[in-house]
Amino acid sequence: MTTNTTPTTTTTGTRAEATTEATAEERYTVISADCHAGADLLDYKPYLESRHHDAFDAWAATYVNPHEDLLADTADRNWNSARRLAELEADGIVAEVVFPNTIPPFFPSASLMAPPPTGTEFELRWAGLRAHNRWLADFCAEAPGRRAGVAQILLNDVELAVREVRRTKEAGLTGGIMLPGTPPGSGLPELHSAAYDPLWAVCDELQVPVNHHGGSASPPLGDEPAARAVFMVETTWFSHRALWHLIFGGAFRRHPGLRLVLTEQGSGWIPGVLDMLDYYHGRLVAAASRTGTTAESRFGAGLAATMDDTPAAVWRDHCYVGASFMRPHEVPLRHRIGLDKIMWGSDYPHDEGTHPYTREALRLAYADLPPDETAALLATNAAHVYGFDLAHLAPIAARVGPTITELTHPLDKIPPAATSPAFAPGGSVRVW
């Protein structure tokens, strides 16, 4: 939390703790751990290597953008830095973790949802993602200390990915990397494969968070109405898979500083899934250790050597959740998930995001929480994971952040124009 007084600051590691004299109404520092941005299509050209310019011109001349929100009058929220800062501040948000949104060069759609490239597509797709990363570094530099940009990579060539992690870290992107999915049929090794160890090693070495965003691992299902409905049902599950792949694959044991962030996938599922993973871990390790051979012992062979700890313990030591537009029914699970593991996100500028009703969404979810817990969910945890300096953000929060009194006042009416799942039926709305 910050107040509109001048804070004094102590810093431990990457976490800055701001303490203040409570001489005025205290305000929360709010960091959104899930926002999206990208350049307008033609503005990516200067960020491409010159040898790709002719190919870019030919591609851009015939490209038809499939995303309505990127053709609307509000599309410039993705790249208009001044507008973006103003709208986030109006929502009480002072800093953001920036995931991609617009169409990178040579992609058929936004990269988050695009299928992994084939061998012939790889070179140009890779050039397009590197152009986005260069653009993003400049975009983040327009608001120093307020944007943690998430770099994009592809998994087709792990050595190239490792080099891009190093380059983007040096370029000032502090949001880590966005881990692509390996959906069924992609032809890529599964995420539990040791083939990715060089990638985990460099992220451990450089303290680069590995982010896996919802929607990025689903297989193609077609365009029928049923396919779209099935996608909505299944997409978060396919994104969750990265958790058990990395856990059972032993990535965290081999790379003890590795951190995984699962973003915009909900959070209420986590306790139950950890219980399930612990169950299978215990069952398979026990079966493998018994004298004699059983059918089940084959499934647990080598698992104890691969993993030092239970899945729940791995979660506790290595994993976080970007809890975009956290809903009221998820909040009572916060201690089972881990209060220090949850980072709230607004999902700006998406329609399902909380803008421009972020304050109302926070009141709906967090009105009953102690202020220190709310402060952890809104800022302290994200500052720890992504390296935000809370002392740097404090004067901005003192000007625009929501007050403690405001967020502890229960919401009595859902804004009629709100489109975020934060306000979906099932949340508790109480009359004050």
XYZ file of C-alpha atoms in Angstrom:
432
model
C 0.000 0.000 0.000
C 0.993 3.620 -0.408
C -0.435 6.855 0.899
C -0.298 10.357 -0.494
C 2.526 11.105 1.918
C 6.153 10.569 0.939
C 7.132 6.958 1.650
C 10.329 5.680 3.141
C 11.642 2.554 1.520
C 13.655 -0.529 2.339
C 14.551 -3.027 -0.369
C 15.316 -6.731 -0.022
C 16.280 -8.533 -3.231
C 13.796 -7.583 -5.955
C 11.032 -6.777 -3.513
C 10.611 -3.172 -2.400
C 8.544 -2.612 0.714
C 7.116 0.885 1.146
C 6.270 2.108 4.655
C 4.445 5.346 5.309
C 3.082 7.587 7.981
C -0.658 7.049 8.080
C -1.453 10.749 8.131
C -3.971 10.571 5.297
C -6.291 8.102 3.636
C -4.161 5.218 2.458
C -4.262 4.107 -1.159
C -3.407 0.779 -2.688
C -0.697 0.347 -5.275
C -2.323 -1.672 -8.064
C -0.254 -3.638 -10.582
C -2.094 -5.559 -13.282
C -0.317 -8.866 -13.884
C -2.228 -9.388 -17.120
C -2.450 -6.692 -19.794
C -1.953 -6.918 -23.553
C -0.323 -4.697 -26.166
C 1.272 -4.729 -29.593
C 2.128 -2.498 -32.525
C -0.187 -1.535 -35.339
C 0.488 -3.900 -38.226
C 2.634 -1.677 -40.465
C 4.530 -0.223 -37.513
C 6.319 -3.536 -37.052
C 8.294 -3.107 -40.306
C 11.108 -0.938 -38.857
C 11.681 -3.591 -36.195
C 12.235 -6.348 -38.766
C 15.655 -7.138 -40.169
C 15.929 -5.435 -43.570
C 16.228 -8.760 -45.392
C 12.600 -9.462 -44.455
C 11.158 -6.115 -45.611
C 10.110 -7.246 -49.090
C 8.429 -10.337 -47.699
C 6.676 -8.173 -45.110
C 5.361 -5.763 -47.764
C 3.959 -8.648 -49.785
C 2.371 -10.255 -46.709
C 0.891 -7.023 -45.339
C -0.594 -6.052 -48.713
C -2.943 -9.030 -48.698
C -3.405 -9.653 -44.970
C -6.950 -9.449 -43.583
C -7.096 -9.018 -39.808
C -9.492 -11.616 -38.330
C -9.943 -9.859 -34.974
C -12.767 -7.322 -34.678
C -11.269 -5.630 -31.627
C -8.109 -4.840 -33.590
C -10.171 -3.102 -36.284
C -12.279 -1.016 -33.898
C -11.735 2.641 -32.995
C -10.340 1.488 -29.658
C -7.574 -0.650 -31.211
C -4.973 2.038 -30.499
C -5.161 1.133 -26.814
C -2.617 -1.495 -27.799
C 0.051 0.976 -28.877
C -1.031 4.511 -27.868
C 1.085 4.924 -24.751
C -0.526 8.149 -23.528
C -4.085 6.848 -23.904
C -3.138 3.604 -22.230
C -1.569 5.284 -19.202
C -4.571 7.588 -18.819
C -7.117 4.754 -18.952
C -5.162 2.530 -16.589
C -4.717 5.369 -14.120
C -8.453 6.120 -14.291
C -8.917 2.505 -13.191
C -6.436 2.997 -10.335
C -3.700 0.901 -11.987
C -0.118 2.195 -11.898
C 1.872 -0.611 -13.571
C 1.303 -3.605 -15.822
C 2.722 -6.874 -17.081
C 2.420 -6.693 -20.872
C 1.521 -9.801 -22.873
C 1.107 -9.676 -26.689
C -2.133 -8.846 -28.452
C -1.839 -7.543 -32.026
C -0.750 -9.491 -35.123
C 3.029 -9.902 -35.422
C 4.514 -10.015 -38.922
C 3.859 -13.222 -40.881
C 1.320 -14.612 -38.381
C -2.197 -15.708 -39.398
C -3.677 -14.345 -36.172
C -2.617 -13.011 -32.785
C 0.364 -15.079 -31.711
C -1.282 -16.192 -28.474
C -3.819 -18.235 -30.434
C -1.786 -19.096 -33.536
C -0.829 -22.748 -34.054
C 2.878 -23.606 -33.862
C 4.602 -22.943 -37.199
C 5.539 -25.668 -39.612
C 9.120 -26.040 -40.748
C 8.639 -23.754 -43.765
C 6.903 -21.074 -41.681
C 9.388 -21.008 -38.854
C 11.968 -18.523 -40.168
C 9.466 -15.749 -40.947
C 7.357 -16.352 -37.832
C 10.510 -16.174 -35.712
C 11.502 -12.899 -37.406
C 8.021 -11.544 -36.649
C 8.210 -12.399 -32.956
C 11.659 -10.850 -32.632
C 10.282 -7.677 -34.250
C 7.523 -7.631 -31.648
C 10.064 -8.030 -28.847
C 12.084 -5.070 -30.165
C 8.937 -2.948 -30.432
C 7.891 -3.970 -26.924
C 11.210 -2.892 -25.423
C 10.678 0.594 -26.869
C 7.053 0.644 -25.718
C 8.025 -0.266 -22.154
C 10.745 2.400 -22.170
C 8.048 5.047 -22.751
C 6.826 4.426 -19.175
C 9.960 3.587 -17.153
C 9.331 1.233 -14.251
C 5.649 0.852 -15.097
C 5.668 -1.869 -17.766
C 7.121 -5.362 -17.543
C 7.129 -6.625 -21.110
C 6.796 -10.366 -21.758
C 9.049 -11.519 -24.598
C 7.862 -14.056 -27.146
C 9.724 -17.128 -28.326
C 9.097 -20.262 -30.368
C 10.072 -23.755 -29.296
C 11.049 -25.146 -32.708
C 14.704 -24.241 -32.129
C 15.658 -24.225 -28.449
C 19.089 -22.671 -29.087
C 17.518 -19.678 -30.834
C 15.025 -19.359 -27.974
C 17.846 -19.303 -25.420
C 19.613 -16.548 -27.353
C 16.397 -14.510 -27.509
C 15.917 -14.847 -23.741
C 19.378 -13.372 -23.205
C 18.850 -10.620 -25.778
C 15.462 -9.491 -24.458
C 16.708 -9.515 -20.874
C 19.552 -7.204 -21.912
C 17.056 -5.050 -23.850
C 15.164 -4.351 -20.627
C 12.134 -6.617 -20.866
C 11.438 -7.598 -17.270
C 8.238 -9.629 -17.713
C 10.070 -12.819 -18.638
C 9.067 -14.998 -21.568
C 5.748 -16.283 -22.826
C 5.966 -20.065 -23.093
C 4.130 -21.305 -26.194
C 1.924 -24.348 -25.972
C 2.673 -27.723 -27.538
C -0.847 -28.799 -28.511
C -1.536 -32.318 -29.770
C -0.447 -32.596 -33.371
C 2.104 -29.775 -33.169
C 5.055 -32.047 -33.818
C 6.984 -30.411 -30.968
C 8.372 -32.347 -28.004
C 6.028 -32.269 -25.021
C 6.875 -29.710 -22.347
C 8.036 -32.432 -19.951
C 10.842 -33.271 -22.395
C 14.470 -32.720 -21.402
C 14.886 -31.126 -24.840
C 13.854 -27.821 -23.231
C 16.423 -27.976 -20.423
C 18.640 -25.271 -22.004
C 15.637 -22.936 -21.952
C 14.832 -23.660 -18.306
C 18.527 -23.249 -17.475
C 18.827 -19.754 -18.940
C 15.567 -18.644 -17.280
C 16.918 -19.936 -13.967
C 20.281 -18.250 -14.504
C 18.833 -14.851 -15.439
C 15.825 -15.035 -13.075
C 13.440 -14.745 -16.000
C 9.842 -15.771 -15.181
C 8.283 -18.337 -17.515
C 4.710 -17.253 -18.269
C 2.110 -19.586 -19.749
C -1.013 -17.703 -20.813
C -4.482 -19.149 -21.208
C -5.499 -19.966 -24.780
C -1.984 -20.668 -26.012
C -1.983 -24.485 -26.045
C -5.289 -25.593 -27.543
C -5.360 -27.762 -30.675
C -7.358 -26.552 -33.700
C -10.990 -27.598 -33.451
C -12.579 -25.960 -36.495
C -15.069 -23.118 -36.875
C -18.397 -24.827 -36.226
C -20.542 -23.465 -33.351
C -19.880 -26.658 -31.386
C -16.134 -26.285 -31.930
C -16.189 -22.779 -30.496
C -18.116 -23.959 -27.465
C -15.742 -26.884 -26.950
C -12.798 -24.485 -27.186
C -14.238 -22.411 -24.342
C -14.673 -25.532 -22.219
C -11.240 -26.975 -22.933
C -8.893 -24.048 -23.470
C -7.968 -23.474 -19.842
C -7.355 -27.199 -19.308
C -4.894 -27.308 -22.189
C -3.097 -24.336 -20.659
C -3.032 -25.981 -17.209
C -1.063 -28.905 -18.709
C 2.186 -26.942 -18.559
C 2.054 -27.201 -14.752
C 2.087 -30.985 -14.490
C 4.415 -31.382 -17.475
C 7.120 -29.276 -15.823
C 6.511 -30.783 -12.383
C 6.633 -34.453 -13.407
C 9.358 -33.724 -15.943
C 11.633 -32.605 -13.098
C 12.352 -29.139 -14.532
C 12.160 -27.493 -11.109
C 14.453 -30.061 -9.517
C 17.135 -29.553 -12.156
C 16.696 -25.765 -12.175
C 15.866 -24.686 -8.616
C 15.468 -21.000 -9.475
C 12.901 -21.619 -12.225
C 9.578 -19.805 -11.773
C 6.345 -20.587 -13.637
C 3.403 -18.153 -13.867
C 0.026 -19.396 -15.129
C -1.981 -16.399 -16.332
C -5.638 -15.892 -17.290
C -6.555 -19.481 -16.562
C -8.610 -18.889 -13.433
C -7.365 -19.791 -9.974
C -10.134 -21.820 -8.319
C -8.912 -25.014 -9.987
C -5.479 -24.956 -8.351
C -6.149 -26.584 -4.933
C -8.030 -29.505 -6.451
C -5.447 -30.092 -9.169
C -2.595 -29.998 -6.641
C -4.454 -32.586 -4.553
C -4.843 -34.748 -7.661
C -1.171 -34.404 -8.637
C -0.075 -35.235 -5.093
C -2.305 -38.315 -5.179
C -0.817 -39.626 -8.423
C 2.711 -38.761 -7.324
C 2.349 -40.650 -4.044
C 0.582 -43.579 -5.639
C 3.101 -44.024 -8.461
C 6.193 -43.576 -6.308
C 4.822 -46.105 -3.815
C 4.024 -48.592 -6.576
C 7.489 -48.286 -8.062
C 9.164 -48.880 -4.700
C 7.357 -52.146 -3.942
C 9.203 -55.433 -4.252
C 8.213 -57.289 -7.356
C 6.743 -56.048 -10.591
C 3.213 -54.747 -10.984
C 1.574 -53.144 -13.955
C 1.377 -49.827 -12.132
C 5.013 -49.869 -11.059
C 6.015 -49.173 -14.653
C 4.222 -45.820 -14.545
C 6.115 -44.699 -11.451
C 9.539 -45.979 -12.451
C 12.137 -43.220 -12.025
C 9.637 -40.653 -10.776
C 11.143 -40.369 -7.290
C 14.559 -39.672 -8.810
C 13.102 -37.051 -11.163
C 11.270 -35.139 -8.428
C 12.639 -34.168 -5.037
C 9.294 -33.082 -3.663
C 5.546 -33.433 -3.956
C 3.694 -31.405 -6.609
C 2.109 -29.221 -3.903
C 5.557 -28.433 -2.532
C 6.825 -27.621 -6.031
C 3.895 -25.221 -6.456
C 4.734 -23.580 -3.137
C 8.367 -23.027 -4.084
C 8.200 -22.211 -7.791
C 4.772 -21.292 -9.144
C 2.399 -18.325 -9.309
C -0.954 -17.491 -10.836
C -1.861 -14.394 -12.807
C -5.416 -14.272 -11.503
C -7.034 -12.122 -14.162
C -10.309 -10.514 -13.085
C -10.372 -12.725 -9.972
C -13.964 -13.576 -9.095
C -15.575 -13.618 -5.644
C -15.933 -17.415 -5.505
C -12.163 -17.790 -5.992
C -11.166 -15.457 -3.165
C -11.973 -17.850 -0.247
C -9.416 -20.276 -1.740
C -6.575 -17.769 -1.543
C -4.799 -19.409 1.411
C -5.033 -22.863 -0.137
C -3.575 -21.462 -3.361
C -1.019 -19.437 -1.404
C -1.617 -15.785 -0.591
C 1.855 -14.962 -1.883
C 1.174 -16.782 -5.166
C -1.736 -14.738 -6.524
C -1.343 -11.664 -8.743
C -4.483 -9.835 -9.794
C -4.848 -8.766 -13.440
C -7.265 -6.534 -15.344
C -6.769 -8.055 -18.838
C -6.745 -4.549 -20.368
C -7.684 -3.769 -23.152
C -9.769 -6.912 -23.803
C -13.571 -6.858 -23.674
C -13.473 -9.472 -20.911
C -11.178 -7.224 -18.901
C -12.325 -5.094 -15.988
C -11.784 -1.688 -17.656
C -13.425 0.754 -17.040
C -14.970 -0.891 -13.960
C -11.823 -2.096 -12.237
C -12.613 -0.401 -8.941
C -16.035 -2.056 -8.878
C -14.490 -5.460 -9.689
C -12.009 -5.067 -6.844
C -14.773 -4.109 -4.430
C -16.823 -7.121 -5.486
C -13.935 -9.543 -4.943
C -11.931 -8.068 -2.071
C -14.268 -6.025 0.143
C -14.049 -8.522 3.012
C -10.273 -8.961 2.957
C -7.810 -7.457 5.433
C -5.924 -4.590 3.756
C -2.556 -6.351 4.005
C -3.941 -9.321 2.055
C -5.448 -7.048 -0.583
C -2.126 -5.237 -0.907
C -0.350 -8.555 -1.549
C -2.811 -9.586 -4.261
C -2.753 -6.184 -5.957
C 0.937 -5.316 -5.898
C 3.405 -6.934 -3.514
C 3.366 -10.353 -5.170
C 3.718 -8.942 -8.691
C 6.526 -6.658 -7.549
C 8.358 -9.705 -6.209
C 7.947 -11.809 -9.364
C 8.513 -9.114 -11.993
C 10.849 -6.748 -10.173
C 8.633 -3.666 -9.940
C 9.993 -1.030 -7.550
C 7.124 -0.172 -5.206
C 8.891 2.971 -4.008
C 9.025 4.220 -7.606
C 5.306 3.505 -8.037
C 4.244 4.976 -4.689
C 3.847 8.632 -5.786
C 1.663 7.552 -8.729
C -0.429 5.319 -6.476
C -0.829 8.195 -4.020
C -2.430 10.153 -6.844
C -4.625 7.534 -8.577
C -4.813 4.361 -6.472
C -8.085 3.220 -4.885
C -8.355 3.952 -1.185
C -8.706 1.321 1.512
C -12.119 2.713 2.393
C -13.248 2.494 -1.228
C -12.304 -1.164 -1.677
C -13.703 -2.276 1.677
C -17.113 -0.877 0.733
C -19.075 -3.869 -0.692
C -20.475 -3.505 -4.188
C -24.262 -3.280 -4.176
C -24.928 -3.103 -7.918
C -23.172 -4.569 -10.961
C -22.437 -1.861 -13.570
C -24.977 -2.510 -16.364
C -22.380 -2.059 -19.109
C -19.755 -4.331 -17.532
C -18.627 -7.196 -19.784
C -15.965 -8.848 -17.628
C -16.405 -12.348 -16.164
C -15.450 -10.655 -12.905
C -19.143 -9.700 -12.732
C -20.552 -12.984 -14.023
C -23.456 -14.608 -12.148
C -22.304 -16.669 -9.218
C -20.381 -13.870 -7.560
C -21.813 -12.527 -4.319
C -23.319 -9.057 -4.453
C -24.462 -7.733 -1.102
C -26.657 -4.752 -0.404
C -24.788 -2.338 1.859
